[in-house]
Coordinates of C-alpha atoms and ligand atoms in Angstrom, one line a residue:
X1 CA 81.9 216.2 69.2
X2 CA 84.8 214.3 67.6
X3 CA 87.8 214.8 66.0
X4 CA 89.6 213.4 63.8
X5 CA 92.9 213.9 62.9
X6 CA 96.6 213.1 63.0
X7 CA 99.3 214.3 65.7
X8 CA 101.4 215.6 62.4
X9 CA 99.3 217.7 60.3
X10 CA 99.3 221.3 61.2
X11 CA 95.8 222.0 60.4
X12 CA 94.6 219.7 62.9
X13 CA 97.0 221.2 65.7
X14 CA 95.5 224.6 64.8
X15 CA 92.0 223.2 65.7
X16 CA 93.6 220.8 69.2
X17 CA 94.9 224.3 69.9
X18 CA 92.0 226.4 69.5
X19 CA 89.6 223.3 71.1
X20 CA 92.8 223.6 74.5
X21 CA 92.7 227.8 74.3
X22 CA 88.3 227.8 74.2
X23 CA 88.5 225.0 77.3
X24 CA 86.2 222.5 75.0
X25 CA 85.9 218.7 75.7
X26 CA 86.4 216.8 72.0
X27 CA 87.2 213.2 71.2
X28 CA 90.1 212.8 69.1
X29 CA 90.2 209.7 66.6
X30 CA 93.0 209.0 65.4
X31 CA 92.8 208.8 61.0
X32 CA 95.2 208.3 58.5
X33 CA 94.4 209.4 55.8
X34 CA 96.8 207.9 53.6
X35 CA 95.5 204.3 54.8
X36 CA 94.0 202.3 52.1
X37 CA 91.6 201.1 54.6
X38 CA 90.8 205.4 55.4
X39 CA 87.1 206.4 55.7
X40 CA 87.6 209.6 56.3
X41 CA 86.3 210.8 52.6
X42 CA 82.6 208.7 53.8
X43 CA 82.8 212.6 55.7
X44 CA 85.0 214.5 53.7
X45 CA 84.9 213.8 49.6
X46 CA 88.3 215.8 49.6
X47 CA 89.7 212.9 51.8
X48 CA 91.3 215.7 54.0
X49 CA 91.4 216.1 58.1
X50 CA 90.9 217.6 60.3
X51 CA 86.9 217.3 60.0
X52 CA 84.8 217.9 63.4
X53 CA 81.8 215.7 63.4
X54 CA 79.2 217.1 65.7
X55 CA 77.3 215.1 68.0
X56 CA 74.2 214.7 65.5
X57 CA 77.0 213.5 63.2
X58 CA 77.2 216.6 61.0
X59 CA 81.0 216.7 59.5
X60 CA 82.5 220.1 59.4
X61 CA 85.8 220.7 57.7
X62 CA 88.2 222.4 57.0
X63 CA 90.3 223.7 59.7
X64 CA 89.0 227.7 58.8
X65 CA 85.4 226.5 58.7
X66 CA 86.0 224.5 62.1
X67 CA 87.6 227.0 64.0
X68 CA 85.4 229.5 63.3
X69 CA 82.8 227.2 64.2
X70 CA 84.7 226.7 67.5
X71 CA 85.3 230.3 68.5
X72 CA 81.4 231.7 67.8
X73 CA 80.2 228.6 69.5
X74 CA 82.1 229.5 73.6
X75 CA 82.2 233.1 74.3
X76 CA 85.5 233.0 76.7
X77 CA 89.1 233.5 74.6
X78 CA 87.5 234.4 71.7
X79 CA 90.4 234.6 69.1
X80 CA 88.0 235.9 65.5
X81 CA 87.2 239.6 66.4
X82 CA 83.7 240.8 65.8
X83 CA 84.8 243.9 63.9
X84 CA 84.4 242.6 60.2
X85 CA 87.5 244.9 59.7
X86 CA 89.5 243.4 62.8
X87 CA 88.5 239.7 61.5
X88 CA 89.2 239.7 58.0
X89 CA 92.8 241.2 59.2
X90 CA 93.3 238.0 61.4
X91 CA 91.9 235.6 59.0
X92 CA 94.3 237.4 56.6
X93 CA 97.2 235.8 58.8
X94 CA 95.3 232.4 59.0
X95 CA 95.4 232.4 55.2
X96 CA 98.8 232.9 55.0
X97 CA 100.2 230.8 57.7
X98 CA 98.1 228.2 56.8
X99 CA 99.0 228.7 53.0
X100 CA 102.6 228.2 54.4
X101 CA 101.9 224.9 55.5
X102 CA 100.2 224.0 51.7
X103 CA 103.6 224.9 50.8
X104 CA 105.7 222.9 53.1
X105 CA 103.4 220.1 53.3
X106 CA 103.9 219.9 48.8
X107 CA 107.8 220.0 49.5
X108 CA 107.3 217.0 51.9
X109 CA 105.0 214.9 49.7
X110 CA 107.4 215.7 46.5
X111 CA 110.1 214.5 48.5
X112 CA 108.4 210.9 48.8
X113 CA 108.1 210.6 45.2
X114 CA 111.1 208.4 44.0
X115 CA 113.6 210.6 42.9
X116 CA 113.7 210.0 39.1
X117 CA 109.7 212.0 39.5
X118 CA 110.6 214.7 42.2
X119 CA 110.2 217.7 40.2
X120 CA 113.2 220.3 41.5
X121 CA 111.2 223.5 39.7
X122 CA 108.0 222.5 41.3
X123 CA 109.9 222.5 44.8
X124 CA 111.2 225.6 44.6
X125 CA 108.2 227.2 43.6
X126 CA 106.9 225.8 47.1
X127 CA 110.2 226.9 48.8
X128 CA 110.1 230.5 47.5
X129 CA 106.2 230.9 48.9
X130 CA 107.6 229.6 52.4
X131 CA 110.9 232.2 52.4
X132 CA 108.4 235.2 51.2
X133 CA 105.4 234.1 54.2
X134 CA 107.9 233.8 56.7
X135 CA 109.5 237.6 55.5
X136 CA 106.1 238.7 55.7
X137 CA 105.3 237.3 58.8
X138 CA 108.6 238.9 60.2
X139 CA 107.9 242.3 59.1
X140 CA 104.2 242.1 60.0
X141 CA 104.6 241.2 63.5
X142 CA 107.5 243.5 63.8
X143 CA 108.0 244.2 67.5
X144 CA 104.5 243.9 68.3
X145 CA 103.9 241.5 71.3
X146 CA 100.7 239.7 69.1
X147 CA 100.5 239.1 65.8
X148 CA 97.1 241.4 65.7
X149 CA 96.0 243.6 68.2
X150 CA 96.7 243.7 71.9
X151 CA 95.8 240.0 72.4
X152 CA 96.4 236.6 71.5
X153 CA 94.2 235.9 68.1
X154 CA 93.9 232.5 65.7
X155 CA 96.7 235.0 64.1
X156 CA 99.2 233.7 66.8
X157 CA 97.6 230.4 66.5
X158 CA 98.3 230.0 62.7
X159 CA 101.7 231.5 63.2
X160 CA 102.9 229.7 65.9
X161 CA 101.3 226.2 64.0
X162 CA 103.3 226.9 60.4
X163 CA 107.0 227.6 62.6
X164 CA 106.4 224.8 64.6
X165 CA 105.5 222.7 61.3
X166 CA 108.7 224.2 59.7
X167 CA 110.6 223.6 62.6
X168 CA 109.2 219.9 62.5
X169 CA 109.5 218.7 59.0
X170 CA 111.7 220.9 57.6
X171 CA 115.0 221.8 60.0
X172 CA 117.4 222.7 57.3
X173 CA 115.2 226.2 57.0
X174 CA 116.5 227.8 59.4
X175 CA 113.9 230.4 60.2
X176 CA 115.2 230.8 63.4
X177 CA 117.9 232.8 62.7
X178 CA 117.0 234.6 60.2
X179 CA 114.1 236.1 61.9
X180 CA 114.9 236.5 65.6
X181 CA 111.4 238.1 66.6
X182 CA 109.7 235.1 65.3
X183 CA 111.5 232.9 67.3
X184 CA 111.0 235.0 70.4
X185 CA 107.1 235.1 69.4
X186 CA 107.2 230.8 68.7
X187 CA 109.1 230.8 72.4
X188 CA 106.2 232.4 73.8
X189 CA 104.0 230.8 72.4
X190 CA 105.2 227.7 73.0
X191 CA 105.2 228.7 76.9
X192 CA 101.2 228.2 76.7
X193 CA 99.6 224.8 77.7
X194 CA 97.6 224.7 74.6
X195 CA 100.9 224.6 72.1
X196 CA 102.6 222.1 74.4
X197 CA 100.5 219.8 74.7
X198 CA 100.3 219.8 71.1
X199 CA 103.8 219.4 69.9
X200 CA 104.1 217.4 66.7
X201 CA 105.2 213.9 66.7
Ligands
GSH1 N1 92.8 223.4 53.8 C1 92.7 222.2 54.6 C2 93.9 221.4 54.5 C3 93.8 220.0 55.1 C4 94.9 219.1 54.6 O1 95.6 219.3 53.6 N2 95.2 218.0 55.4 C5 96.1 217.0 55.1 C6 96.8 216.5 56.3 S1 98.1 217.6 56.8 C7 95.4 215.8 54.5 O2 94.5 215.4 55.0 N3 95.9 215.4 53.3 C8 95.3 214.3 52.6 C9 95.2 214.5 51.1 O3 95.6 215.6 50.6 O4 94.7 213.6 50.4 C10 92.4 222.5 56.1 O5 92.7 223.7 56.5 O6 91.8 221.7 56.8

């Protein structure tokens, strides 16, 4: 199996962490997709990583459709419960961490436009969707020591992804202190191999 991917984009940490937590060998290739010389849409039409390309060459994308993937495919650490009830709950969290990166990641590519075309309204449609997920997160977890259940889940994974993308990119929001279990959550989070080792640079 391959990857490919970039160290920056939070989708493709959420599947180098789920690949480090499930103790799976995969080759990461490096892809930019914002080359002109990029390939990646010869395997993707949406021109998007991460995409896994299996070892008959099958591309699989996106991150949701590859992690699942990924978790049914090794039984240990399984992170997607069984229970249809359970998973839709943590695939619920996935949706909306990972919709809080869509949000972030439109604030960052508005801010490249030249300035005369950055659109203020349009970013703070993006920022207000980032404040509300990161309330919800907040009152969700609560003082819960997961983000679903009594174990770590691809909830955690998706959480802990979007504040360390936040943190990353965007270090005027100051989740931090505004929501002091979410910070105690990312600092746990980030005490595990698989988030270290996948810090974004
Ligand atoms: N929903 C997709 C989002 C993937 C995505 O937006 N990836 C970005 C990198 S952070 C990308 O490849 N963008 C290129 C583009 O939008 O053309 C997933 O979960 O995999």
């Amino acid at each position: 199996m391959k990857l490919l991917g970039s160290f920056t984009s939070p989708y493709v940490r959420k599947v180098r962490i789920v690949l480090a937590e499930k103790r799976m060998e995969c080759e990461f290739v490096k892809e930019d997709v914002w080359s002109p010389e990029s390939t990646i849409s010869q395997l993707n039409p949406l021109g998007k990583v991460p995409v896994l390309v299996l070892d008959d060459h099958t591309p699989i994308y996106d991150s949701r459709v590859i992690v699942e993937f990924l978790d049914s495919r090794a039984p240990i650490s399984k992170l997607i419960p069984d229970d249809n009830r359970e998973r839709a709950e943590v695939k619920t969290w996935e949706a909306l961490a990972d919709g809080t990166n869509d949000a972030a990641v439109a604030m960052l590519l508005e801010g490249k436009r030249e300035k005369h075309l950055q659109l203020q309204s349009w970013v703070d449609r993006q920022r207000a969707k980032v404040d509300r997920s990161l309330a919800e997160m907040s009152r969700a977890l609560g003082k819960n020591t997961w983000c679903h259940g009594k174990s770590f889940s691809l909830a955690d994974v998706t959480v802990g992804v979007a504040l360390g993308y936040l943190s990353f990119r965007f270090p005027s929001i100051e989740w931090q202190s505004q929501y002091p279990n979410l910070l105690a959550h990312y600092n746990k989070l980030m005490e595990r191999d698989s988030f270290k080792n996948t810090v974004p640079q």
